[in-house]
């Protein structure tokens, strides 16, 4: 029972029975498209684990996991795919252990491990996939993969997702995306053009609306700090606060933004989080990302363009369009 | 999650020490149990009545194919213990309305989390939480929409302070004579024809069973003649309900003055003689072990396809015959069930043949099943998001951050940039009959209405009481439940059949009734107003209850009219009811209310919480210059 099947082929009785409730949400065509989509996830943590569960249940064609890091006790925190038993996870990579659990969730989806280092991914390798999700990687790696996705002739959707304790960020690049929008029950074709990750993170801050979520700025400061210090993703901690505050001043001065737009308390929270992920926030972010990937594969419904932010402290889940379309 | 390390530590302690009750181990429940376990909860009790079905597996990720048929609560518990072996999970394969889950039981918990799929159970849990003074976090999802709300006695509104959607009802005559939508045909096929053929014969049914055909002496054409083979019987039923009954209806010219006249359909016209004889001839090759299916025996494979009238007729005859051949023992006791393939086939094809008569577009089996079973769309992602939001609220409740409680709506498309929209909870509704003591008003004809009708239609059905007790002044006229003395029980049974004015303590204009439910620890007063006449179509109960939040009509099912064209238990929601936001106009209304309320708060008190260090306010719901101005003034 492969995940595939041509567009003309009907779903099997088994698929119809299993996917009954969701076909009622997105239709048979979307379900067929899902079953032909190939997804790569780089970096297994609480958030991507949630995402993987969601799309395996939804019935994608295949899911490949790339994460060679050996499982440590830290990984157990927000990850329900790793059993609490060292005899099972000891000496094995995160991708291997997670893959084993995910296979069980839906026998109609092929789940596999891709060995390798995300920072060395080349363009040709990406052609095997329709969707790339990157997490716990440096901004350098994310930029490289995003750039490679954009250079391929095949359309490859790119997502980056990070969760820092109670906060989270999702970046979406669908390049040129055509989809069907429902307006008052009537389907209407629509086109969206996405900026690259590079374009989206290097917008002059003074060009952004005052209401832009503070998390956007705070994440850029941390990203900048980690990359200038040569740190891996999420390796900064509370002890880095003074240096991070100095960098904030620097960046704000350069781009004429009031420092109050990036509250110290927020940076403190993000630094204190380190690699810690709050499981309910992982569930929320992994759910939103799952939904977005389903929208992009099915070509149905308005996708997020191009950032999503969640902060449990105020409870808002916000979509931001950066850089905003401007007339100047 | 907390804003400072100190409060993070105390939150962690609160979570570790908490004892929580989860009601429901389905779509939301599976996600919730997983997220609770990962978040550090150590003592979780979970109640669910259901067993696992194949259509659950696309989202209830703790379950596998091999678990189909087993208890959701037990399997969910075992699955979570595999990745969190050192926590305590207590599972109950039981109905939350069972007597064992009384107020005392609820009192042992610090918070109750609902992941339910029906209104009835939600109302019941709400009452127990109010009585036990335990905070409740309530939730629901439909497709990409979802919501989480917090209910704490005295601080926020209770679950029943605002009207809830209930299944839509249709007038009897629309169903029996003048259908204009496919759903009307489904209701007819399910509640009248299916019920008549395979359900309880003693139930009231509006289907015309009499026949004027010559040579028929029987009063009920649905009875099978002794010398009649199944083929003949099936064709006679077909001709009666799709042909003869339509002819009879056509005689009433008044009905069709401004309507399209339906076409009677007879089997001789839809299926040539030969096809009838061959119908189902391939059936014998079926594996006897498998569930009988008319479409399978006729070689039809695709439930997404819209069949022709001829194919619908073939499947209809075949399904009818299969019921008599393979499931004869069940006939007389069957109730339509969306997971019963043969029943779905029968109802789909009957509805399609009727739709064909009335010029209504036909539907596929897949679509018809959704309408007949009130199947609500459900996906894993929304449930995961909602479960995450429930845990976030539960932690606030345990930590006592009541100023931070939020109701959160999960939207399909961003509204003012928001996909997850938090809203401050409302204050309790002062006229809510559940959480306040405001009396209700019942207009009723006290001279003709029996006590039984008041108990069934008002106290049980509308007020949602389980085991009610009725008092008039100090006279007890009715009590439900076990443990009654024999003479008491006999006495109450007699009272049930008496009209109100003739009860031992007569109920007349201005009498005050007290009704109580001991299990729910709910008591309310009903003032009686006598009225002689009621409009049969508009006031089908023959009674009018006011002073309560009348449910909002929504969804497809039947119910209505003064007779029983109804599925009484309401809709079967996949993972719960999404309140008003499931329809755009409703959403608008709800949000408008929020705006109004917030405005009032702003004007009268400092109740609004401003958390951020600037004017990044809690929620901006709509363009409202007045409100925006107020915000800036703060």
mmCIF file of C-alpha atoms in Angstrom, chain B residues 21-195:
data_model
loop_
_atom_site.group_PDB
_atom_site.id
_atom_site.type_symbol
_atom_site.label_atom_id
_atom_site.label_comp_id
_atom_site.label_asym_id
_atom_site.label_seq_id
_atom_site.Cartn_x
_atom_site.Cartn_y
_atom_site.Cartn_z
ATOM 1 C CA UNK B 21 -10.172 15.301 35.276
ATOM 2 C CA UNK B 22 -10.434 14.963 31.507
ATOM 3 C CA UNK B 23 -13.854 14.225 30.049
ATOM 4 C CA UNK B 24 -13.537 12.719 26.570
ATOM 5 C CA UNK B 25 -10.718 10.692 25.026
ATOM 6 C CA UNK B 26 -11.567 11.389 21.388
ATOM 7 C CA UNK B 27 -10.166 13.915 18.928
ATOM 8 C CA UNK B 28 -9.341 16.607 21.433
ATOM 9 C CA UNK B 29 -8.867 14.103 24.256
ATOM 10 C CA UNK B 30 -5.982 12.176 22.644
ATOM 11 C CA UNK B 31 -4.097 15.385 21.960
ATOM 12 C CA UNK B 32 -4.899 16.737 25.392
ATOM 13 C CA UNK B 33 -3.761 13.660 27.289
ATOM 14 C CA UNK B 34 -0.454 13.686 25.391
ATOM 15 C CA UNK B 35 0.137 17.397 25.985
ATOM 16 C CA UNK B 36 -0.784 17.158 29.677
ATOM 17 C CA UNK B 37 1.645 14.285 30.156
ATOM 18 C CA UNK B 38 4.463 16.126 28.355
ATOM 19 C CA UNK B 39 3.737 19.281 30.356
ATOM 20 C CA UNK B 40 4.437 17.557 33.666
ATOM 21 C CA UNK B 41 0.963 16.641 34.913
ATOM 22 C CA UNK B 42 1.176 13.552 37.098
ATOM 23 C CA UNK B 43 -2.338 12.714 38.178
ATOM 24 C CA UNK B 44 -4.830 12.575 35.343
ATOM 25 C CA UNK B 45 -8.261 10.938 35.393
ATOM 26 C CA UNK B 46 -10.011 10.340 32.100
ATOM 27 C CA UNK B 47 -13.616 9.358 31.356
ATOM 28 C CA UNK B 48 -14.917 8.214 27.983
ATOM 29 C CA UNK B 49 -17.875 6.074 27.071
ATOM 30 C CA UNK B 50 -16.850 5.339 23.501
ATOM 31 C CA UNK B 51 -14.980 2.585 21.771
ATOM 32 C CA UNK B 52 -12.525 3.125 18.925
ATOM 33 C CA UNK B 53 -13.696 3.226 15.292
ATOM 34 C CA UNK B 54 -11.763 3.250 12.017
ATOM 35 C CA UNK B 55 -12.802 6.803 11.181
ATOM 36 C CA UNK B 56 -11.162 7.968 14.442
ATOM 37 C CA UNK B 57 -7.701 6.859 13.354
ATOM 38 C CA UNK B 58 -6.978 9.848 11.090
ATOM 39 C CA UNK B 59 -6.679 12.115 14.119
ATOM 40 C CA UNK B 60 -6.905 10.187 17.368
ATOM 41 C CA UNK B 61 -3.248 9.302 17.148
ATOM 42 C CA UNK B 62 -3.045 7.222 20.303
ATOM 43 C CA UNK B 63 -5.188 4.564 18.603
ATOM 44 C CA UNK B 64 -4.236 1.956 16.001
ATOM 45 C CA UNK B 65 -6.181 -0.316 13.682
ATOM 46 C CA UNK B 66 -5.697 -3.170 16.170
ATOM 47 C CA UNK B 67 -7.510 -1.146 18.868
ATOM 48 C CA UNK B 68 -10.777 -0.824 16.934
ATOM 49 C CA UNK B 69 -13.623 -1.821 19.234
ATOM 50 C CA UNK B 70 -11.707 -1.198 22.475
ATOM 51 C CA UNK B 71 -12.308 1.489 25.103
ATOM 52 C CA UNK B 72 -10.913 4.889 24.142
ATOM 53 C CA UNK B 73 -10.147 5.825 27.747
ATOM 54 C CA UNK B 74 -8.169 2.648 28.478
ATOM 55 C CA UNK B 75 -6.237 2.559 25.202
ATOM 56 C CA UNK B 76 -5.356 6.273 25.458
ATOM 57 C CA UNK B 77 -4.075 5.726 28.985
ATOM 58 C CA UNK B 78 -1.859 2.801 27.983
ATOM 59 C CA UNK B 79 -0.500 4.654 24.938
ATOM 60 C CA UNK B 80 0.558 7.697 26.951
ATOM 61 C CA UNK B 81 2.094 5.602 29.728
ATOM 62 C CA UNK B 82 4.457 4.215 27.103
ATOM 63 C CA UNK B 83 6.241 7.545 26.718
ATOM 64 C CA UNK B 84 5.555 8.806 30.264
ATOM 65 C CA UNK B 85 5.650 5.635 32.390
ATOM 66 C CA UNK B 86 5.994 7.396 35.734
ATOM 67 C CA UNK B 87 2.757 9.331 35.889
ATOM 68 C CA UNK B 88 -0.665 8.239 37.131
ATOM 69 C CA UNK B 89 -3.487 8.003 34.657
ATOM 70 C CA UNK B 90 -6.824 6.597 35.828
ATOM 71 C CA UNK B 91 -9.196 5.657 33.042
ATOM 72 C CA UNK B 92 -12.963 5.079 33.197
ATOM 73 C CA UNK B 93 -14.792 3.429 30.319
ATOM 74 C CA UNK B 94 -18.069 4.994 31.407
ATOM 75 C CA UNK B 95 -20.624 7.721 30.825
ATOM 76 C CA UNK B 96 -19.847 10.957 32.641
ATOM 77 C CA UNK B 97 -23.551 11.104 33.498
ATOM 78 C CA UNK B 98 -23.282 7.909 35.566
ATOM 79 C CA UNK B 99 -24.143 8.259 39.244
ATOM 80 C CA UNK B 100 -20.590 7.404 40.349
ATOM 81 C CA UNK B 101 -19.395 10.750 38.953
ATOM 82 C CA UNK B 102 -21.271 12.843 41.474
ATOM 83 C CA UNK B 103 -20.406 16.163 43.062
ATOM 84 C CA UNK B 104 -18.166 14.444 45.618
ATOM 85 C CA UNK B 105 -16.232 12.808 42.790
ATOM 86 C CA UNK B 106 -15.750 16.135 41.003
ATOM 87 C CA UNK B 107 -14.588 17.846 44.198
ATOM 88 C CA UNK B 108 -11.343 15.877 44.273
ATOM 89 C CA UNK B 109 -10.032 17.661 41.166
ATOM 90 C CA UNK B 110 -8.278 21.011 40.818
ATOM 91 C CA UNK B 111 -9.579 21.530 37.313
ATOM 92 C CA UNK B 112 -11.847 19.732 34.829
ATOM 93 C CA UNK B 113 -10.983 19.713 31.113
ATOM 94 C CA UNK B 114 -13.690 18.927 28.570
ATOM 95 C CA UNK B 115 -13.039 17.349 25.179
ATOM 96 C CA UNK B 116 -16.632 16.307 24.562
ATOM 97 C CA UNK B 117 -18.717 15.785 21.452
ATOM 98 C CA UNK B 118 -22.222 16.631 22.581
ATOM 99 C CA UNK B 119 -24.181 19.391 24.214
ATOM 100 C CA UNK B 120 -25.904 17.159 26.717
ATOM 101 C CA UNK B 121 -22.748 15.966 28.414
ATOM 102 C CA UNK B 122 -21.253 19.452 28.326
ATOM 103 C CA UNK B 123 -24.237 20.884 30.185
ATOM 104 C CA UNK B 124 -24.088 18.066 32.690
ATOM 105 C CA UNK B 125 -20.377 18.580 33.404
ATOM 106 C CA UNK B 126 -20.915 22.342 33.655
ATOM 107 C CA UNK B 127 -23.483 21.802 36.409
ATOM 108 C CA UNK B 128 -21.316 19.391 38.332
ATOM 109 C CA UNK B 129 -18.359 21.790 38.118
ATOM 110 C CA UNK B 130 -20.531 24.632 39.413
ATOM 111 C CA UNK B 131 -21.851 22.473 42.255
ATOM 112 C CA UNK B 132 -18.399 21.169 43.160
ATOM 113 C CA UNK B 133 -16.839 24.620 42.639
ATOM 114 C CA UNK B 134 -14.165 23.219 40.356
ATOM 115 C CA UNK B 135 -12.966 25.353 37.423
ATOM 116 C CA UNK B 136 -13.852 24.046 33.975
ATOM 117 C CA UNK B 137 -11.906 24.483 30.743
ATOM 118 C CA UNK B 138 -14.275 23.772 27.854
ATOM 119 C CA UNK B 139 -13.402 23.199 24.197
ATOM 120 C CA UNK B 140 -14.717 22.299 20.760
ATOM 121 C CA UNK B 141 -13.564 22.026 17.138
ATOM 122 C CA UNK B 142 -15.104 21.767 13.677
ATOM 123 C CA UNK B 143 -12.794 21.562 10.684
ATOM 124 C CA UNK B 144 -10.233 24.354 11.025
ATOM 125 C CA UNK B 145 -12.285 26.188 13.634
ATOM 126 C CA UNK B 146 -12.001 25.745 17.363
ATOM 127 C CA UNK B 147 -12.405 27.395 20.717
ATOM 128 C CA UNK B 148 -11.323 27.112 24.318
ATOM 129 C CA UNK B 149 -13.211 28.794 27.146
ATOM 130 C CA UNK B 150 -12.681 28.997 30.914
ATOM 131 C CA UNK B 151 -15.524 28.785 33.392
ATOM 132 C CA UNK B 152 -14.927 29.572 37.053
ATOM 133 C CA UNK B 153 -17.913 29.958 39.346
ATOM 134 C CA UNK B 154 -18.512 33.553 40.339
ATOM 135 C CA UNK B 155 -15.658 34.878 38.186
ATOM 136 C CA UNK B 156 -16.643 34.078 34.613
ATOM 137 C CA UNK B 157 -19.795 33.058 32.824
ATOM 138 C CA UNK B 158 -20.726 29.404 33.096
ATOM 139 C CA UNK B 159 -20.996 27.193 29.998
ATOM 140 C CA UNK B 160 -24.748 27.760 29.894
ATOM 141 C CA UNK B 161 -24.806 31.535 30.374
ATOM 142 C CA UNK B 162 -24.966 31.962 26.610
ATOM 143 C CA UNK B 163 -27.235 30.244 24.110
ATOM 144 C CA UNK B 164 -25.850 27.105 22.526
ATOM 145 C CA UNK B 165 -26.447 25.806 19.043
ATOM 146 C CA UNK B 166 -28.871 22.911 18.853
ATOM 147 C CA UNK B 167 -29.836 20.764 15.890
ATOM 148 C CA UNK B 168 -31.994 22.492 13.351
ATOM 149 C CA UNK B 169 -35.567 21.374 13.127
ATOM 150 C CA UNK B 170 -37.897 21.206 10.151
ATOM 151 C CA UNK B 171 -41.678 21.461 10.075
ATOM 152 C CA UNK B 172 -43.312 18.054 9.688
ATOM 153 C CA UNK B 173 -45.040 18.965 6.439
ATOM 154 C CA UNK B 174 -41.738 19.919 4.799
ATOM 155 C CA UNK B 175 -40.486 16.443 5.531
ATOM 156 C CA UNK B 176 -43.652 14.519 4.720
ATOM 157 C CA UNK B 177 -44.942 16.469 1.714
ATOM 158 C CA UNK B 178 -42.913 19.404 0.452
ATOM 159 C CA UNK B 179 -39.158 18.791 0.606
ATOM 160 C CA UNK B 180 -37.087 21.464 -1.124
ATOM 161 C CA UNK B 181 -33.573 20.480 -0.035
ATOM 162 C CA UNK B 182 -31.638 17.258 -0.020
ATOM 163 C CA UNK B 183 -31.487 17.281 3.760
ATOM 164 C CA UNK B 184 -35.306 17.118 3.872
ATOM 165 C CA UNK B 185 -35.143 13.905 1.837
ATOM 166 C CA UNK B 186 -32.487 12.501 4.166
ATOM 167 C CA UNK B 187 -34.607 13.254 7.217
ATOM 168 C CA UNK B 188 -37.577 11.586 5.543
ATOM 169 C CA UNK B 189 -35.521 8.518 4.599
ATOM 170 C CA UNK B 190 -33.929 8.218 8.009
ATOM 171 C CA UNK B 191 -36.650 9.242 10.460
ATOM 172 C CA UNK B 192 -39.722 8.023 8.589
ATOM 173 C CA UNK B 193 -38.915 5.304 6.084
ATOM 174 C CA UNK B 194 -35.973 3.619 7.806
ATOM 175 C CA UNK B 195 -37.691 3.888 11.192
#
